PDB file of C-alpha atoms and ligand atoms in Angstrom:
ATOM      1  CA  MET A   1      32.325  -0.559  -6.887  1.00 91.00           C
ATOM      2  CA  LYS A   2      28.880   1.334  -5.673  1.00 88.00           C
ATOM      3  CA  GLN A   3      26.077  -0.222  -7.766  1.00 92.00           C
ATOM      4  CA  LYS A   4      23.610   2.615  -9.164  1.00 92.00           C
ATOM      5  CA  THR A   5      20.435   2.375  -7.325  1.00 96.00           C
ATOM      6  CA  MET A   6      17.260   4.136  -6.824  1.00 97.00           C
ATOM      7  CA  LEU A   7      16.867   3.601  -3.198  1.00 98.00           C
ATOM      8  CA  ALA A   8      17.392   6.591  -1.456  1.00 98.00           C
ATOM      9  CA  ALA A   9      18.521   5.044   1.913  1.00 98.00           C
ATOM     10  CA  GLU A  10      21.534   3.672  -0.466  1.00 98.00           C
ATOM     11  CA  LEU A  11      22.451   7.191  -1.438  1.00 97.00           C
ATOM     12  CA  SER A  12      24.883   9.329   0.137  1.00 97.00           C
ATOM     13  CA  TRP A  13      23.236  12.944   0.564  1.00 97.00           C
ATOM     14  CA  THR A  14      25.564  14.019  -2.058  1.00 97.00           C
ATOM     15  CA  GLU A  15      24.018  11.658  -4.644  1.00 97.00           C
ATOM     16  CA  PHE A  16      20.454  12.376  -3.226  1.00 97.00           C
ATOM     17  CA  GLU A  17      21.248  16.203  -3.987  1.00 97.00           C
ATOM     18  CA  GLU A  18      22.419  15.711  -7.422  1.00 96.00           C
ATOM     19  CA  HIS A  19      19.716  13.029  -8.210  1.00 97.00           C
ATOM     20  CA  MET A  20      17.002  15.772  -7.045  1.00 96.00           C
ATOM     21  CA  LYS A  21      18.497  18.507  -9.351  1.00 96.00           C
ATOM     22  CA  GLY A  22      17.496  16.445 -12.195  1.00 96.00           C
ATOM     23  CA  ASP A  23      14.093  15.160 -10.995  1.00 97.00           C
ATOM     24  CA  ASP A  24      11.541  16.249  -8.044  1.00 97.00           C
ATOM     25  CA  VAL A  25       9.869  13.014  -7.836  1.00 98.00           C
ATOM     26  CA  ILE A  26       9.955  10.683  -4.719  1.00 98.00           C
ATOM     27  CA  VAL A  27       7.860   7.357  -3.618  1.00 98.00           C
ATOM     28  CA  ILE A  28       6.986   6.637  -0.472  1.00 98.00           C
ATOM     29  CA  PRO A  29       5.845   3.186   0.445  1.00 98.00           C
ATOM     30  CA  VAL A  30       3.706   2.895   3.184  1.00 98.00           C
ATOM     31  CA  GLY A  31       2.860  -0.897   5.244  1.00 98.00           C
ATOM     32  CA  MET A  32       1.215  -2.078   8.318  1.00 97.00           C
ATOM     33  CA  LEU A  33       2.259  -4.614  10.805  1.00 96.00           C
ATOM     34  CA  GLU A  34      -0.715  -6.926  11.328  1.00 93.00           C
ATOM     35  CA  GLU A  35      -2.084 -10.472  10.921  1.00 92.00           C
ATOM     36  CA  HIS A  36      -2.609 -11.943   7.440  1.00 93.00           C
ATOM     37  CA  GLY A  37      -3.922 -15.099   7.968  1.00 92.00           C
ATOM     38  CA  PRO A  38      -1.635 -17.779   9.365  1.00 94.00           C
ATOM     39  CA  GLN A  39       0.410 -18.213   6.486  1.00 97.00           C
ATOM     40  CA  ASN A  40       1.496 -14.973   5.654  1.00 97.00           C
ATOM     41  CA  PRO A  41       3.863 -12.876   8.049  1.00 98.00           C
ATOM     42  CA  LEU A  42       2.823 -10.068  10.024  1.00 96.00           C
ATOM     43  CA  GLY A  43       4.871  -7.489   7.483  1.00 97.00           C
ATOM     44  CA  THR A  44       2.853  -8.515   4.875  1.00 98.00           C
ATOM     45  CA  ASP A  45       1.612  -5.583   3.703  1.00 98.00           C
ATOM     46  CA  THR A  46       5.101  -3.638   4.595  1.00 98.00           C
ATOM     47  CA  ALA A  47       6.507  -6.116   1.972  1.00 98.00           C
ATOM     48  CA  ILE A  48       4.456  -5.501  -0.646  1.00 98.00           C
ATOM     49  CA  ALA A  49       4.397  -1.743  -0.467  1.00 98.00           C
ATOM     50  CA  GLY A  50       8.270  -1.996  -0.260  1.00 98.00           C
ATOM     51  CA  TYR A  51       8.687  -4.407  -3.180  1.00 98.00           C
ATOM     52  CA  CYS A  52       5.982  -2.230  -5.594  1.00 98.00           C
ATOM     53  CA  ALA A  53       7.700   1.082  -4.665  1.00 98.00           C
ATOM     54  CA  ALA A  54      11.351   0.244  -5.408  1.00 98.00           C
ATOM     55  CA  MET A  55       9.915  -1.372  -8.758  1.00 98.00           C
ATOM     56  CA  ILE A  56       8.157   1.589  -9.636  1.00 98.00           C
ATOM     57  CA  GLY A  57      11.015   3.803  -8.963  1.00 98.00           C
ATOM     58  CA  GLU A  58      13.470   1.969 -10.800  1.00 98.00           C
ATOM     59  CA  ARG A  59      11.002   1.613 -13.804  1.00 98.00           C
ATOM     60  CA  ALA A  60      10.148   5.216 -13.998  1.00 98.00           C
ATOM     61  CA  GLY A  61      13.864   6.641 -12.785  1.00 97.00           C
ATOM     62  CA  ALA A  62      12.627   7.890  -9.531  1.00 98.00           C
ATOM     63  CA  LEU A  63      13.899   7.480  -6.008  1.00 98.00           C
ATOM     64  CA  SER A  64      11.893   5.432  -3.534  1.00 98.00           C
ATOM     65  CA  ALA A  65      12.153   6.146   0.170  1.00 98.00           C
ATOM     66  CA  PRO A  66      12.129   3.200   2.855  1.00 98.00           C
ATOM     67  CA  VAL A  67       8.921   1.981   3.494  1.00 98.00           C
ATOM     68  CA  PHE A  68       7.153   3.315   6.802  1.00 98.00           C
ATOM     69  CA  PRO A  69       6.155   0.005   8.277  1.00 98.00           C
ATOM     70  CA  TYR A  70       3.326   1.170  10.723  1.00 97.00           C
ATOM     71  CA  GLY A  71      -0.172   1.959   9.831  1.00 96.00           C
ATOM     72  CA  TYR A  72      -3.935   2.264  11.594  1.00 93.00           C
ATOM     73  CA  GLY A  73      -5.608  -0.988  11.615  1.00 86.00           C
ATOM     74  CA  PRO A  74      -8.670  -0.987  14.229  1.00 74.00           C
ATOM     75  CA  GLU A  75      -9.789  -4.574  12.870  1.00 70.00           C
ATOM     76  CA  GLY A  76      -7.209  -6.837  13.635  1.00 68.00           C
ATOM     77  CA  LYS A  77      -6.068  -5.631  17.152  1.00 71.00           C
ATOM     78  CA  LYS A  78      -7.306  -8.820  18.638  1.00 78.00           C
ATOM     79  CA  PHE A  79      -4.451 -10.589  16.867  1.00 85.00           C
ATOM     80  CA  PRO A  80      -0.986 -11.257  18.438  1.00 88.00           C
ATOM     81  CA  GLY A  81       1.911  -9.060  16.771  1.00 90.00           C
ATOM     82  CA  GLN A  82      -0.235  -6.034  15.357  1.00 90.00           C
ATOM     83  CA  VAL A  83       0.808  -2.590  15.955  1.00 92.00           C
ATOM     84  CA  SER A  84      -1.416   0.214  15.364  1.00 92.00           C
ATOM     85  CA  LEU A  85      -0.915   3.996  15.288  1.00 94.00           C
ATOM     86  CA  SER A  86      -3.896   6.418  15.898  1.00 94.00           C
ATOM     87  CA  PRO A  87      -4.996   7.921  12.753  1.00 95.00           C
ATOM     88  CA  GLN A  88      -3.737  11.321  14.288  1.00 97.00           C
ATOM     89  CA  LEU A  89      -0.590  10.189  14.711  1.00 97.00           C
ATOM     90  CA  LEU A  90      -0.245   8.433  11.062  1.00 98.00           C
ATOM     91  CA  ARG A  91      -1.630  11.668   9.294  1.00 98.00           C
ATOM     92  CA  LYS A  92       1.151  13.821  11.015  1.00 98.00           C
ATOM     93  CA  ILE A  93       4.066  11.131  10.281  1.00 98.00           C
ATOM     94  CA  LEU A  94       3.035  10.959   6.726  1.00 98.00           C
ATOM     95  CA  TYR A  95       3.072  14.344   6.432  1.00 98.00           C
ATOM     96  CA  ALA A  96       6.351  14.862   8.040  1.00 98.00           C
ATOM     97  CA  TYR A  97       7.740  12.130   6.056  1.00 97.00           C
ATOM     98  CA  GLY A  98       6.609  14.216   2.670  1.00 97.00           C
ATOM     99  CA  VAL A  99       7.565  17.673   4.512  1.00 98.00           C
ATOM    100  CA  SER A 100      11.452  16.568   4.969  1.00 97.00           C
ATOM    101  CA  TYR A 101      11.543  15.245   1.366  1.00 98.00           C
ATOM    102  CA  ALA A 102       9.965  18.729   0.120  1.00 97.00           C
ATOM    103  CA  LYS A 103      12.659  20.692   1.798  1.00 96.00           C
ATOM    104  CA  HIS A 104      15.277  19.141  -0.338  1.00 95.00           C
ATOM    105  CA  GLY A 105      13.526  19.334  -3.812  1.00 94.00           C
ATOM    106  CA  ALA A 106      10.379  16.879  -4.014  1.00 97.00           C
ATOM    107  CA  ARG A 107       7.528  18.544  -5.552  1.00 97.00           C
ATOM    108  CA  ARG A 108       5.891  15.337  -6.644  1.00 98.00           C
ATOM    109  CA  ILE A 109       5.274  12.556  -4.081  1.00 98.00           C
ATOM    110  CA  LEU A 110       3.558   9.231  -4.935  1.00 98.00           C
ATOM    111  CA  PHE A 111       2.589   7.033  -1.916  1.00 98.00           C
ATOM    112  CA  VAL A 112       2.352   3.345  -2.546  1.00 98.00           C
ATOM    113  CA  ASN A 113       0.111   2.166   0.300  1.00 98.00           C
ATOM    114  CA  GLY A 114       0.016  -1.476   1.276  1.00 98.00           C
ATOM    115  CA  HIS A 115      -2.678  -1.380   3.729  1.00 95.00           C
ATOM    116  CA  GLY A 116      -6.166  -0.672   3.732  1.00 91.00           C
ATOM    117  CA  GLY A 117      -6.547   0.996   6.857  1.00 91.00           C
ATOM    118  CA  ASN A 118      -3.898   3.559   5.651  1.00 96.00           C
ATOM    119  CA  ALA A 119      -5.886   4.714   2.545  1.00 94.00           C
ATOM    120  CA  GLY A 120      -7.979   7.829   3.947  1.00 94.00           C
ATOM    121  CA  ILE A 121      -5.611   8.941   6.434  1.00 96.00           C
ATOM    122  CA  LEU A 122      -2.705   8.927   3.393  1.00 97.00           C
ATOM    123  CA  ARG A 123      -5.412  10.936   1.388  1.00 97.00           C
ATOM    124  CA  MET A 124      -5.558  13.715   4.111  1.00 97.00           C
ATOM    125  CA  ALA A 125      -1.706  13.651   4.576  1.00 98.00           C
ATOM    126  CA  ALA A 126      -1.622  14.230   0.865  1.00 97.00           C
ATOM    127  CA  ALA A 127      -3.938  17.246   1.310  1.00 97.00           C
ATOM    128  CA  ASP A 128      -1.785  18.597   3.867  1.00 98.00           C
ATOM    129  CA  LEU A 129       1.137  18.428   1.936  1.00 98.00           C
ATOM    130  CA  TRP A 130      -0.320  20.169  -1.080  1.00 97.00           C
ATOM    131  CA  ALA A 131      -1.837  23.028   1.022  1.00 97.00           C
ATOM    132  CA  SER A 132       1.451  23.867   2.999  1.00 97.00           C
ATOM    133  CA  HIS A 133       3.909  22.897   0.375  1.00 96.00           C
ATOM    134  CA  GLY A 134       2.322  22.732  -2.814  1.00 96.00           C
ATOM    135  CA  VAL A 135       3.512  18.758  -3.407  1.00 97.00           C
ATOM    136  CA  LEU A 136       1.498  17.278  -6.269  1.00 97.00           C
ATOM    137  CA  CYS A 137       0.584  13.960  -4.223  1.00 97.00           C
ATOM    138  CA  ALA A 138      -0.970  10.762  -5.205  1.00 97.00           C
ATOM    139  CA  ALA A 139      -1.737   7.773  -3.372  1.00 97.00           C
ATOM    140  CA  THR A 140      -2.403   4.029  -4.922  1.00 98.00           C
ATOM    141  CA  GLU A 141      -3.609   0.735  -3.801  1.00 98.00           C
ATOM    142  CA  TRP A 142      -2.906  -2.226  -5.762  1.00 98.00           C
ATOM    143  CA  TRP A 143      -6.006  -4.016  -4.477  1.00 96.00           C
ATOM    144  CA  LEU A 144      -8.178  -1.224  -5.593  1.00 95.00           C
ATOM    145  CA  LEU A 145      -6.184  -0.113  -8.694  1.00 96.00           C
ATOM    146  CA  VAL A 146      -5.763  -3.459 -10.709  1.00 97.00           C
ATOM    147  CA  PRO A 147      -9.410  -4.823 -10.758  1.00 96.00           C
ATOM    148  CA  GLN A 148     -10.341  -1.405 -12.367  1.00 96.00           C
ATOM    149  CA  PHE A 149      -8.243  -2.645 -15.746  1.00 93.00           C
ATOM    150  CA  LYS A 150      -7.997  -6.047 -14.956  1.00 95.00           C
ATOM    151  CA  PRO A 151     -11.746  -7.055 -13.522  1.00 96.00           C
ATOM    152  CA  GLU A 152     -10.465 -10.808 -13.959  1.00 96.00           C
ATOM    153  CA  TRP A 153      -8.576 -10.171 -10.786  1.00 97.00           C
ATOM    154  CA  PRO A 154     -10.792  -8.719  -8.261  1.00 95.00           C
ATOM    155  CA  CYS A 155      -8.255  -8.524  -5.330  1.00 95.00           C
ATOM    156  CA  ASN A 156     -10.913  -9.020  -2.993  1.00 89.00           C
ATOM    157  CA  ASP A 157      -9.275 -10.524   0.231  1.00 90.00           C
ATOM    158  CA  HIS A 158      -7.228  -9.909   3.230  1.00 91.00           C
ATOM    159  CA  GLY A 159      -4.688 -12.776   3.677  1.00 94.00           C
ATOM    160  CA  GLY A 160      -6.501 -14.494   1.073  1.00 95.00           C
ATOM    161  CA  LEU A 161      -5.910 -15.679  -2.646  1.00 97.00           C
ATOM    162  CA  TYR A 162      -4.422 -12.366  -3.908  1.00 97.00           C
ATOM    163  CA  GLU A 163      -2.522 -11.176  -1.082  1.00 98.00           C
ATOM    164  CA  THR A 164      -0.948 -14.437  -0.409  1.00 98.00           C
ATOM    165  CA  SER A 165      -0.232 -14.798  -4.085  1.00 98.00           C
ATOM    166  CA  CYS A 166       1.522 -11.431  -3.878  1.00 98.00           C
ATOM    167  CA  MET A 167       3.713 -12.597  -1.242  1.00 98.00           C
ATOM    168  CA  LEU A 168       4.536 -15.801  -2.839  1.00 98.00           C
ATOM    169  CA  ALA A 169       5.826 -13.605  -5.952  1.00 98.00           C
ATOM    170  CA  ILE A 170       7.746 -11.702  -3.851  1.00 98.00           C
ATOM    171  CA  ARG A 171       8.704 -13.580  -0.883  1.00 98.00           C
ATOM    172  CA  PRO A 172       7.725 -17.289  -0.853  1.00 98.00           C
ATOM    173  CA  ASP A 173      10.301 -17.792   1.992  1.00 98.00           C
ATOM    174  CA  LEU A 174       8.143 -16.177   4.609  1.00 98.00           C
ATOM    175  CA  VAL A 175       4.874 -18.039   3.351  1.00 98.00           C
ATOM    176  CA  ASP A 176       3.478 -21.467   4.779  1.00 98.00           C
ATOM    177  CA  MET A 177       1.138 -22.397   2.614  1.00 97.00           C
ATOM    178  CA  GLU A 178       0.443 -25.521   4.871  1.00 97.00           C
ATOM    179  CA  ASN A 179      -1.298 -23.129   7.635  1.00 96.00           C
ATOM    180  CA  ALA A 180      -3.550 -21.518   4.886  1.00 95.00           C
ATOM    181  CA  ARG A 181      -7.292 -21.469   6.333  1.00 91.00           C
ATOM    182  CA  ASP A 182     -10.570 -21.055   4.838  1.00 89.00           C
ATOM    183  CA  PRO A 183     -11.912 -17.447   5.421  1.00 85.00           C
ATOM    184  CA  VAL A 184     -14.715 -16.729   7.997  1.00 79.00           C
ATOM    185  CA  PRO A 185     -18.230 -16.197   6.694  1.00 81.00           C
ATOM    186  CA  ASP A 186     -19.577 -12.772   6.646  1.00 82.00           C
ATOM    187  CA  THR A 187     -21.073 -11.140  10.090  1.00 84.00           C
ATOM    188  CA  ILE A 188     -24.666 -10.197   9.574  1.00 87.00           C
ATOM    189  CA  LEU A 189     -24.726  -6.961  11.092  1.00 87.00           C
ATOM    190  CA  SER A 190     -28.598  -6.407  10.189  1.00 91.00           C
ATOM    191  CA  GLU A 191     -30.874  -7.491   7.682  1.00 93.00           C
ATOM    192  CA  ASN A 192     -28.871  -5.903   4.596  1.00 93.00           C
ATOM    193  CA  ILE A 193     -25.651  -5.138   6.153  1.00 91.00           C
ATOM    194  CA  ARG A 194     -22.629  -7.845   6.176  1.00 87.00           C
ATOM    195  CA  ALA A 195     -19.205  -7.394   7.229  1.00 84.00           C
ATOM    196  CA  GLY A 196     -16.434  -9.473   5.779  1.00 79.00           C
ATOM    197  CA  TYR A 197     -13.930  -8.360   3.240  1.00 79.00           C
ATOM    198  CA  THR A 198     -15.978  -5.093   3.302  1.00 81.00           C
ATOM    199  CA  VAL A 199     -19.035  -3.661   4.761  1.00 85.00           C
ATOM    200  CA  THR A 200     -21.812  -4.050   2.398  1.00 89.00           C
ATOM    201  CA  TYR A 201     -25.382  -2.494   2.316  1.00 94.00           C
ATOM    202  CA  ARG A 202     -27.282  -4.433  -0.345  1.00 93.00           C
ATOM    203  CA  GLY A 203     -24.222  -5.884  -1.642  1.00 88.00           C
ATOM    204  CA  GLU A 204     -22.349  -2.718  -2.208  1.00 92.00           C
ATOM    205  CA  PRO A 205     -19.446  -1.700  -0.014  1.00 86.00           C
ATOM    206  CA  PHE A 206     -19.581   1.372   1.907  1.00 88.00           C
ATOM    207  CA  PHE A 207     -17.045   2.805   4.697  1.00 84.00           C
ATOM    208  CA  ALA A 208     -17.832   1.842   8.443  1.00 82.00           C
ATOM    209  CA  ALA A 209     -15.796   2.197  11.393  1.00 77.00           C
ATOM    210  CA  LEU A 210     -15.737  -1.280  13.225  1.00 73.00           C
ATOM    211  CA  ASP A 211     -13.352  -2.892  15.544  1.00 65.00           C
ATOM    212  CA  ASP A 212     -12.772  -6.914  15.048  1.00 61.00           C
ATOM    213  CA  PHE A 213     -16.134  -7.393  12.818  1.00 58.00           C
ATOM    214  CA  ALA A 214     -15.093 -10.266  10.684  1.00 55.00           C
ATOM    215  CA  LEU A 215     -11.687 -11.554  11.112  1.00 58.00           C
ATOM    216  CA  GLY A 216     -12.686 -14.391  13.079  1.00 61.00           C
ATOM    217  CA  ARG A 217      -9.822 -17.102  14.232  1.00 64.00           C
ATOM    218  CA  ALA A 218      -7.760 -17.414  11.171  1.00 73.00           C
ATOM    219  CA  GLY A 219      -7.391 -13.809  10.032  1.00 79.00           C
ATOM    220  CA  ASN A 220      -7.836 -13.922   6.506  1.00 85.00           C
ATOM    221  CA  PHE A 221     -11.179 -13.159   4.876  1.00 83.00           C
ATOM    222  CA  GLY A 222     -12.547 -12.666   1.219  1.00 84.00           C
ATOM    223  CA  ALA A 223     -11.065 -15.154  -1.787  1.00 89.00           C
ATOM    224  CA  PRO A 224      -9.575 -18.360  -0.044  1.00 92.00           C
ATOM    225  CA  PRO A 225      -5.982 -18.330  -0.029  1.00 95.00           C
ATOM    226  CA  GLN A 226      -5.643 -22.094  -1.006  1.00 95.00           C
ATOM    227  CA  GLY A 227      -5.440 -21.638  -4.663  1.00 95.00           C
ATOM    228  CA  ALA A 228      -2.528 -18.910  -4.455  1.00 97.00           C
ATOM    229  CA  ASN A 229       0.682 -18.847  -6.593  1.00 98.00           C
ATOM    230  CA  ALA A 230       3.399 -16.990  -7.323  1.00 98.00           C
ATOM    231  CA  LYS A 231       2.352 -16.709 -11.019  1.00 98.00           C
ATOM    232  CA  LEU A 232      -0.790 -14.828 -10.129  1.00 98.00           C
ATOM    233  CA  GLY A 233       0.932 -12.561  -7.573  1.00 98.00           C
ATOM    234  CA  ALA A 234       3.250 -11.618  -9.992  1.00 98.00           C
ATOM    235  CA  ASP A 235       1.007 -10.625 -12.863  1.00 98.00           C
ATOM    236  CA  VAL A 236      -0.912  -8.720 -10.288  1.00 98.00           C
ATOM    237  CA  LEU A 237       1.921  -6.665  -8.980  1.00 98.00           C
ATOM    238  CA  GLU A 238       3.161  -6.218 -12.501  1.00 98.00           C
ATOM    239  CA  ALA A 239       0.083  -4.629 -13.441  1.00 98.00           C
ATOM    240  CA  TYR A 240       0.158  -2.109 -10.656  1.00 98.00           C
ATOM    241  CA  ILE A 241       3.739  -1.339 -10.729  1.00 98.00           C
ATOM    242  CA  ASP A 242       3.398  -0.646 -14.904  1.00 98.00           C
ATOM    243  CA  TYR A 243       0.486   2.066 -13.812  1.00 98.00           C
ATOM    244  CA  ASN A 244       2.300   3.383 -11.159  1.00 98.00           C
ATOM    245  CA  ALA A 245       5.428   3.849 -13.394  1.00 98.00           C
ATOM    246  CA  GLY A 246       3.234   5.603 -16.187  1.00 98.00           C
ATOM    247  CA  LEU A 247       1.610   7.566 -13.426  1.00 98.00           C
ATOM    248  CA  ILE A 248       4.826   9.155 -12.342  1.00 98.00           C
ATOM    249  CA  ARG A 249       5.867   9.847 -15.770  1.00 98.00           C
ATOM    250  CA  GLU A 250       2.368  11.681 -16.405  1.00 98.00           C
ATOM    251  CA  MET A 251       3.036  13.363 -12.979  1.00 98.00           C
ATOM    252  CA  ARG A 252       6.456  14.815 -14.383  1.00 97.00           C
ATOM    253  CA  LYS A 253       4.589  16.812 -17.234  1.00 97.00           C
ATOM    254  CA  VAL A 254       2.215  18.834 -15.027  1.00 96.00           C
ATOM    255  CA  ASP A 255       3.570  22.364 -14.297  1.00 94.00           C
ATOM    256  CA  LEU A 256       3.274  23.102 -10.745  1.00 91.00           C
ATOM    257  CA  LYS A 257       4.746  26.641 -11.107  1.00 80.00           C
ATOM    258  CA  LYS A 258       1.185  27.595 -12.138  1.00 61.00           C
TER     259      LYS A 258
HETATM  260 ZN1  LIG B   1      -2.601  -6.796   3.402  1.00 56.99          ZN
END
């Protein structure tokens, strides 16, 4: 007998139609294919985004779409296995993804983003969806959101302590901790500008479009991955999932007819 599911890809078109008559929310996860240090798989961001979206959908009673596994990432291009779309193409794809659902009843979309390079582009696609179809869009990132209400978890790494812990929580079979390496030191770009986990001026992060600036040979940077553990990853992701389930419940209260 067919099990009840909130995964859109596992519904028939009739089940999808029926669900959307009673709810107008879709959760869309977006990932990336790129290095995450020698201990993590290339699809780390995709795995985390897909997992979180499914859990958020389950908890909020909303459908979650299949994870889009590609993103934009200029900084890891020297590493084998990376696939990066151009910012323009990614914006168009995410917009098309949203439009497809909007045509069949979605009025509210939550993008669950697993990769930093996607963040600005996702917000542009969200603005496009609002402008053309009146879709209320939100986009969140676990590593930016969680430290806002859990300062004890700064989530300040790429393939380091926090991201590796998340992978140990959801796909321990894909993590080889024996390959975990120390992060490379920050690159000094000027007297006061350093590039590491982020680019900073006088210690404060700012956006800079730079290629291959700090990844070094191992590919992880920020908090060292050696202390990664599944408990930490599960706690971090739970905080993120819980916030987003609440966000969806609140988004449903917004009157979009006005
Ligand atoms: Zn990542």
